[in-house]
Short mmCIF file of C-alpha atoms in Angstrom, two decimals:
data_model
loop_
_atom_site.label_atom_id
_atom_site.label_comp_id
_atom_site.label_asym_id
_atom_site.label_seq_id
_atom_site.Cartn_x
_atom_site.Cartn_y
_atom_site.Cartn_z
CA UNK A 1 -31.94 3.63 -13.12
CA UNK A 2 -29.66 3.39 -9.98
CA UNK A 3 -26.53 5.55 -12.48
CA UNK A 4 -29.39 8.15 -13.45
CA UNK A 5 -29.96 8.77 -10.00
CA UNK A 6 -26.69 8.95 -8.78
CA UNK A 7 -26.30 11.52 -11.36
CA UNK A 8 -28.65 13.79 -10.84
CA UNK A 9 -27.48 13.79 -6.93
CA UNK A 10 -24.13 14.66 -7.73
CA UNK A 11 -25.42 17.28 -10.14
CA UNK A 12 -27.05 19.13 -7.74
CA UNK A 13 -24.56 18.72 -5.23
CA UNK A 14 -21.73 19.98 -7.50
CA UNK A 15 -23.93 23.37 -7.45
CA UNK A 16 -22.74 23.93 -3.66
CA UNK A 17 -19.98 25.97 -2.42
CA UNK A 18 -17.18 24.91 0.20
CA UNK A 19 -19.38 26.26 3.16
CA UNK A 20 -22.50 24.51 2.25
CA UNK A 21 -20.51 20.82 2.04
CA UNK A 22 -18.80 21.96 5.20
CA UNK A 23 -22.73 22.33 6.94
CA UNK A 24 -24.21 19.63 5.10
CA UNK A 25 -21.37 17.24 5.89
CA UNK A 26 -21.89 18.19 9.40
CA UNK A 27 -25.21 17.66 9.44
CA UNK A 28 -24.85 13.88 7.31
CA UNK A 29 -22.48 13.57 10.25
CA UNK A 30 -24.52 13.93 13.07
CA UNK A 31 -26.90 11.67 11.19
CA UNK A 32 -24.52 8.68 11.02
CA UNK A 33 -24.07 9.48 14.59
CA UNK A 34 -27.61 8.46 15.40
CA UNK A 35 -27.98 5.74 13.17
CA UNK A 36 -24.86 3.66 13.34
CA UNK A 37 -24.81 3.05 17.33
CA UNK A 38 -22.32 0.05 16.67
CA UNK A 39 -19.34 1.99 14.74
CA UNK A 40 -20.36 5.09 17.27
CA UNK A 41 -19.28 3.24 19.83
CA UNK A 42 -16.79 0.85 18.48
CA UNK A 43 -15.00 4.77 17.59
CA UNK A 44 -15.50 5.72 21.44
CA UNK A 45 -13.51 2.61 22.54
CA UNK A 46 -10.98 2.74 20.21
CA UNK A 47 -10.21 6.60 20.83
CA UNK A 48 -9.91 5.97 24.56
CA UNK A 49 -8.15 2.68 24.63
CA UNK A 50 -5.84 3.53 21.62
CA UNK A 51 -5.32 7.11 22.19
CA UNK A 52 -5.89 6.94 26.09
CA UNK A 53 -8.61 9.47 26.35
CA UNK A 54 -11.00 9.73 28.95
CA UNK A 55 -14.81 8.75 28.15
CA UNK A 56 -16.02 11.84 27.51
CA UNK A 57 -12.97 13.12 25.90
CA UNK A 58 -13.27 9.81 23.55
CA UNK A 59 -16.94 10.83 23.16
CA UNK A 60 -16.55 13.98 22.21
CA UNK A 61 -13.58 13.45 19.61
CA UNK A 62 -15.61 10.43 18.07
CA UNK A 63 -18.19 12.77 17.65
CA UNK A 64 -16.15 15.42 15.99
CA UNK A 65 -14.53 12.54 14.06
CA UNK A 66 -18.05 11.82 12.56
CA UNK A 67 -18.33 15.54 11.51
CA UNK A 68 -15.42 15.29 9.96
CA UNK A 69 -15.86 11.95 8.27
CA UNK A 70 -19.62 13.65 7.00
CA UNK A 71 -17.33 16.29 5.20
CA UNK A 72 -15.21 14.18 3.72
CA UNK A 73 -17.95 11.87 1.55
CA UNK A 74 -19.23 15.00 0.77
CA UNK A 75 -16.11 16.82 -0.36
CA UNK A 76 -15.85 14.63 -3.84
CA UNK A 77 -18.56 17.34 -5.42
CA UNK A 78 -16.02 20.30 -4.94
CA UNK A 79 -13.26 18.61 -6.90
CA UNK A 80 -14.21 20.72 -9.93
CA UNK A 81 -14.62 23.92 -7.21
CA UNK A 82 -10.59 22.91 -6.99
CA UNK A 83 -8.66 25.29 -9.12
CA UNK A 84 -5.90 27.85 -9.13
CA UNK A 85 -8.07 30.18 -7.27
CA UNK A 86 -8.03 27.57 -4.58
CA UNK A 87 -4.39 27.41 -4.51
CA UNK A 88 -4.11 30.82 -3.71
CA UNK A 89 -7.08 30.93 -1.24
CA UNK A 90 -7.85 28.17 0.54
CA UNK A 91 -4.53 26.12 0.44
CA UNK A 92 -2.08 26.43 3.07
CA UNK A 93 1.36 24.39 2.14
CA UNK A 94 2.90 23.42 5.31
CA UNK A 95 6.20 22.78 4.84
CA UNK A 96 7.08 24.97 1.34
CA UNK A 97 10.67 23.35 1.84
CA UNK A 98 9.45 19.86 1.96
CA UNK A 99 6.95 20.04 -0.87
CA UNK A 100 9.75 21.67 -3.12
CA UNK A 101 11.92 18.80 -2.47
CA UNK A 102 9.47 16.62 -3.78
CA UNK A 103 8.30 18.92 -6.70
CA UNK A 104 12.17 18.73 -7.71
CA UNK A 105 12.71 14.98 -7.06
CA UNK A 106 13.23 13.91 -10.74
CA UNK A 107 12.29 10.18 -10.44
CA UNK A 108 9.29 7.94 -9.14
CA UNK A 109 7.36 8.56 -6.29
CA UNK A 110 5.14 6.74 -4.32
CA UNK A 111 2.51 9.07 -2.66
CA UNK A 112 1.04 7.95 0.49
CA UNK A 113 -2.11 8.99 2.33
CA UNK A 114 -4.84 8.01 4.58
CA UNK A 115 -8.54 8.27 5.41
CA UNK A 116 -7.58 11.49 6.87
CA UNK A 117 -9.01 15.14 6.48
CA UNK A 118 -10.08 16.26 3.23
CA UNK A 119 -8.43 12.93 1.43
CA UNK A 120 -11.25 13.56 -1.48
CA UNK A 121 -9.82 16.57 -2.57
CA UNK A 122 -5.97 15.54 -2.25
CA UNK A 123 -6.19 13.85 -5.87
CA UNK A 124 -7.10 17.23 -7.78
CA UNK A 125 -4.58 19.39 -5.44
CA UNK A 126 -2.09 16.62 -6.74
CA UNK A 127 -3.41 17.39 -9.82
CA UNK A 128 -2.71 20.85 -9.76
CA UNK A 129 0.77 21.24 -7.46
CA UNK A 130 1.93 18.89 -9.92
CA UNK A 131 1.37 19.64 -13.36
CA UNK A 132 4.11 18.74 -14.88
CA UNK A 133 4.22 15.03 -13.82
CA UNK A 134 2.64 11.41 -14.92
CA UNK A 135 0.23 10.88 -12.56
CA UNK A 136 -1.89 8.18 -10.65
CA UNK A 137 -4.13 7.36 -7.78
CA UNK A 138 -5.21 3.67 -6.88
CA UNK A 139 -8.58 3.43 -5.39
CA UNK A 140 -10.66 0.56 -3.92
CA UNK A 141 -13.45 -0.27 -6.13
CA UNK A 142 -17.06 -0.33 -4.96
CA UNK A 143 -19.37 -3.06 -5.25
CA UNK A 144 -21.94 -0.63 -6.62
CA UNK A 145 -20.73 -0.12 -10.19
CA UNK A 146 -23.05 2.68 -11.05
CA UNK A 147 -21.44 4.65 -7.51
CA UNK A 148 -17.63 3.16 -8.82
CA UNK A 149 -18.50 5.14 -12.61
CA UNK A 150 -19.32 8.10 -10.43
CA UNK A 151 -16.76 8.42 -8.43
CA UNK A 152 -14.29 7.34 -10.83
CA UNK A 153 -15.71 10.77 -13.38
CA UNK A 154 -15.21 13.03 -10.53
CA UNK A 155 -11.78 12.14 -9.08
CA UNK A 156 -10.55 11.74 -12.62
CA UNK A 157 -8.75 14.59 -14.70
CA UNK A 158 -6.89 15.09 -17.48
CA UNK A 159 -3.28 14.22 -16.63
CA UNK A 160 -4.61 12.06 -13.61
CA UNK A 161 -5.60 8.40 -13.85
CA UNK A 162 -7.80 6.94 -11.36
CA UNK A 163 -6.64 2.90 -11.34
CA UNK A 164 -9.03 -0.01 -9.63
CA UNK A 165 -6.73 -1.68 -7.44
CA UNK A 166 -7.44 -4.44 -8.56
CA UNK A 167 -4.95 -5.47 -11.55
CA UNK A 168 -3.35 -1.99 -11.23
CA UNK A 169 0.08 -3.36 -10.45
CA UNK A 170 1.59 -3.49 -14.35
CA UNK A 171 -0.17 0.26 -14.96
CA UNK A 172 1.69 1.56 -11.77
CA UNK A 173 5.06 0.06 -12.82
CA UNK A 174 4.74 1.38 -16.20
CA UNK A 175 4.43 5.16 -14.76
CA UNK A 176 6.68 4.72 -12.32
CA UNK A 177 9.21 3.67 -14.08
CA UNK A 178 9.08 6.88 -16.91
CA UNK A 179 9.33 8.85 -13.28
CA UNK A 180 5.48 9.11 -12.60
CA UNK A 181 3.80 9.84 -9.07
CA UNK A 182 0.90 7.28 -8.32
CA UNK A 183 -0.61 7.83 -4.67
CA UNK A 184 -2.10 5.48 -2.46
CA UNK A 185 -4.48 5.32 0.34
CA UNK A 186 -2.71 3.02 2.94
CA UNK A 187 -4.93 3.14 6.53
CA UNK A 188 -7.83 0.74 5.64
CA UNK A 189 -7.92 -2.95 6.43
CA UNK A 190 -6.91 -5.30 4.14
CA UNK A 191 -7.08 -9.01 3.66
CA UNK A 192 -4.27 -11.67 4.50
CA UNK A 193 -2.89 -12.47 1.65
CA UNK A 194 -1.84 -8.62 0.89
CA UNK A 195 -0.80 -7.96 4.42
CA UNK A 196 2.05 -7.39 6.43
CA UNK A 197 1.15 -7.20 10.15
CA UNK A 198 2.59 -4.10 11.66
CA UNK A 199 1.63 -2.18 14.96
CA UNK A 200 -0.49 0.81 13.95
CA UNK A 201 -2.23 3.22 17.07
CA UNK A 202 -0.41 0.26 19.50
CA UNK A 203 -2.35 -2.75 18.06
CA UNK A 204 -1.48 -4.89 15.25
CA UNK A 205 -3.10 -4.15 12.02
CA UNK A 206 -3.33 -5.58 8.43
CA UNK A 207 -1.02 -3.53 6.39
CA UNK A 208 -1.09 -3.42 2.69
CA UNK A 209 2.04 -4.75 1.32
CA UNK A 210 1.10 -3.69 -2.62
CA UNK A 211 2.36 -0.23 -2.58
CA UNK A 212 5.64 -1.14 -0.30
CA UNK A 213 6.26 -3.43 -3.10
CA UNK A 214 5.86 -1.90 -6.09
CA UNK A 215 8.18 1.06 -4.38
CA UNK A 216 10.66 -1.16 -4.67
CA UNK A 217 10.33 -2.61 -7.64
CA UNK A 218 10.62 0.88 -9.17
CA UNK A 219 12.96 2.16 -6.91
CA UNK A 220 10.58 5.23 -5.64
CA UNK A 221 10.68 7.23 -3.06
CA UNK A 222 7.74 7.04 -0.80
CA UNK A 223 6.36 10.32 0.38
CA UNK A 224 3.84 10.94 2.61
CA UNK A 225 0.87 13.39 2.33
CA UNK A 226 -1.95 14.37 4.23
CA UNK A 227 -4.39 17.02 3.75
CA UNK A 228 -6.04 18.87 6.60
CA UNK A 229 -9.12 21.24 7.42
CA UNK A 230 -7.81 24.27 8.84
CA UNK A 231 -11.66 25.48 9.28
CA UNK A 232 -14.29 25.89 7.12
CA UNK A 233 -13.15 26.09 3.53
CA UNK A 234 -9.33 26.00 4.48
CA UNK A 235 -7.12 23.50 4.03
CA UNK A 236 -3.12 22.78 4.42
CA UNK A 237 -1.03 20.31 2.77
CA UNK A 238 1.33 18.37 4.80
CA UNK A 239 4.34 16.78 4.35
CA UNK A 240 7.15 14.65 5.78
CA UNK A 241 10.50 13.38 4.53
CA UNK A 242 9.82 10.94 2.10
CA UNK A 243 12.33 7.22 1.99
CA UNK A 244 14.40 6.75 -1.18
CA UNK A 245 13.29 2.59 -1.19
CA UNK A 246 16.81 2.50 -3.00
CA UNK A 247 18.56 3.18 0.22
CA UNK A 248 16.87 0.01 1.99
CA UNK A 249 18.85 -3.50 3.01
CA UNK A 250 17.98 -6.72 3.83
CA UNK A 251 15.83 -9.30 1.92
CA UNK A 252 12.65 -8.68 0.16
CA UNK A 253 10.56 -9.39 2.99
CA UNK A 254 12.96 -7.18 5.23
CA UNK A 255 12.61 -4.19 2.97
CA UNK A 256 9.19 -4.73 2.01
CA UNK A 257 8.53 -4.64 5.70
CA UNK A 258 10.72 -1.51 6.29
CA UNK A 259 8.97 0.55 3.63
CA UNK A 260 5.36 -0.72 4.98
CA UNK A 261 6.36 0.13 8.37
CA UNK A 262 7.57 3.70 6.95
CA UNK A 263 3.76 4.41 5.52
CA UNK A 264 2.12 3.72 8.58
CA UNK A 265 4.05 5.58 10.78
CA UNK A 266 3.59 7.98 8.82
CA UNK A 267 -0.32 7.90 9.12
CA UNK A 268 -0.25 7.20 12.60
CA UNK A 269 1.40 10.36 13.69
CA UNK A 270 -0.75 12.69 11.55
CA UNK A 271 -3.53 10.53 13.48
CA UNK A 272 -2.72 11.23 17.03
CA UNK A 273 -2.17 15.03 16.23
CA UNK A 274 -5.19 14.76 14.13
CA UNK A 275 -7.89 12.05 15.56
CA UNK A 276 -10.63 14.05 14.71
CA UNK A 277 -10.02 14.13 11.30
CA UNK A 278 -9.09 10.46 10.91
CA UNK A 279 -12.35 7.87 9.50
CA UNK A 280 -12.55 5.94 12.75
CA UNK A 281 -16.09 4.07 11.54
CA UNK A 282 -13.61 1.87 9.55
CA UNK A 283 -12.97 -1.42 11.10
CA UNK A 284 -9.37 -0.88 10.55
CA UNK A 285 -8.16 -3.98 13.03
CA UNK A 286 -10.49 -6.22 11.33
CA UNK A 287 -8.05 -8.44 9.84
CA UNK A 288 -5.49 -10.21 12.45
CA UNK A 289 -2.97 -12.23 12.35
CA UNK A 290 -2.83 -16.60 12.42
CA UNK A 291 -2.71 -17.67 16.87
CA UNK A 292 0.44 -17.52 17.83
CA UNK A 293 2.08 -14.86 15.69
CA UNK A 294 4.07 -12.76 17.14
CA UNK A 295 5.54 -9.25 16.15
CA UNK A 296 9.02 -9.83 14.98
CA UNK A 297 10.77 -7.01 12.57
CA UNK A 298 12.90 -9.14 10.27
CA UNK A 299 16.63 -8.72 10.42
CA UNK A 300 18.29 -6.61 7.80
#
């Protein structure tokens, strides 16, 4: 029952255009704004103590941050709305230099994103700016498997697999190593025993180690990319200079630590020019390290 109603809901919501998610999201963000009083103002303290905002200023980007985050679950309808025509119109690239480096780079490639802007629609941009490649993105399944079959449909496309991350390691290594591009979400919380501790927005957070690792096990580079509202129905794709893991020293740990350390860097300074757009209702310090532990970047 629960899969034929899920269905129908994303049915009709697939009928809207880019401006109607953009008011609707709003709207479902404003809502979540009321009704979760605990992550409201758990997102209020973080923004001010982390990003040293007053406590209005840290109200009123929380609140914007909500918007935004209201946009976001409902941007997975429009993936079909994302086409060539969207390209053209709606899709600002950046850093054209940047992403041409990486649309020429011949051999694996670790993508690497966050909870940030329109992350929903990133996988069938990827999709399209890439046409040519192998391609993967590594998702976090849902405990509700009627809302995982959903979701799964609509992020998936022809010449993109969507991969439970669970189990997904010997899938990854197997397009990486005929040169594919698998992408992975790297800002949410994660348990111990896939962690490396790392400072992330100046407190220490539980990294995931998985795609660090199987970067190096290919030999990938790791490139960062982030895509951000420009307004309603705009977007632009950003980029930074990706890390050849090939070029790394030191021991496993060591490198596996440098290339972990590389990723969320990476996030964190989209975040801090971007904190609006970033999905601050996650409890993304959750996980901490053992008493006693103590930041120490291993020797390379």
């Amino acid at each position: 029952m629960k899969d034929i109603v899920y269905a129908l809901l994303a049915a009709w919501g697939q009928g809207w255009d880019f401006d109607t998610v953009a008011a609707r999201g709003e709207l479902l963000g404003r809502a979540l704004w009321r009704v979760l009083p605990g992550r409201r103002d758990m997102a209020c303290e973080a923004m001010g103590r982390l990003l040293g905002l007053a406590p209005e200023q840290a109200r009123a980007a929380a609140r914007a941050s909500f918007g935004h985050n209201g946009r976001s679950f409902l941007e997975i309808l429009l993936s079909h709305r994302v086409d060539p025509r969207f390209l053209r119109e709606r899709l600002r690239i950046a850093d054209p230099a940047g992403f041409e480096a990486l649309r020429a780079h011949e051999g694996p490639v670790v993508a690497t994103t966050g909870h940030l802007g329109a992350w929903e629609l990133l996988a069938p941009v990827f999709h399209l700016l890439l046409p040519e490649r192998e391609k993967q993105i590594v998702v976090r399944r849902p405990k509700d498997q009627a809302l995982h079959e959903l979701t799964t449909r609509l992020r998936s496309r022809p010449s993109l697999e969507v991969l439970d991350h669970r189990n997904a390691a010997p899938r990854v290594l197997r397009c990486l190593h005929r040169s594919g591009t698998t992408a992975f979400l790297v800002d949410h919380n994660t348990g111990t025993s896939e962690a490396v501790f790392l400072p992330f927005l100046g407190r220490i957070a539980a990294v995931n180690r998985g795609p660090a690792l199987l970067a190096l096990r290919a030999g990938a580079l790791i490139q960062p990319l982030f895509l951000l509202r420009e307004g309603r129905g705009r977007y632009a794709l950003h980029t930074s200079p990706g890390l050849d893991t090939r070029t790394l020293d030191g021991s496993r740990e060591a490198r596996i630590h440098q290339a972990a350390l590389f990723y969320t860097q990476a996030v964190e300074c989209m975040v801090r020019r971007h904190p609006e757009q970033w999905y601050w209702l996650h409890k993304r310090w959750k996980t901490q390290p053992p008493a006693g532990w103590t930041y120490a970047p291993p020797q390379t």
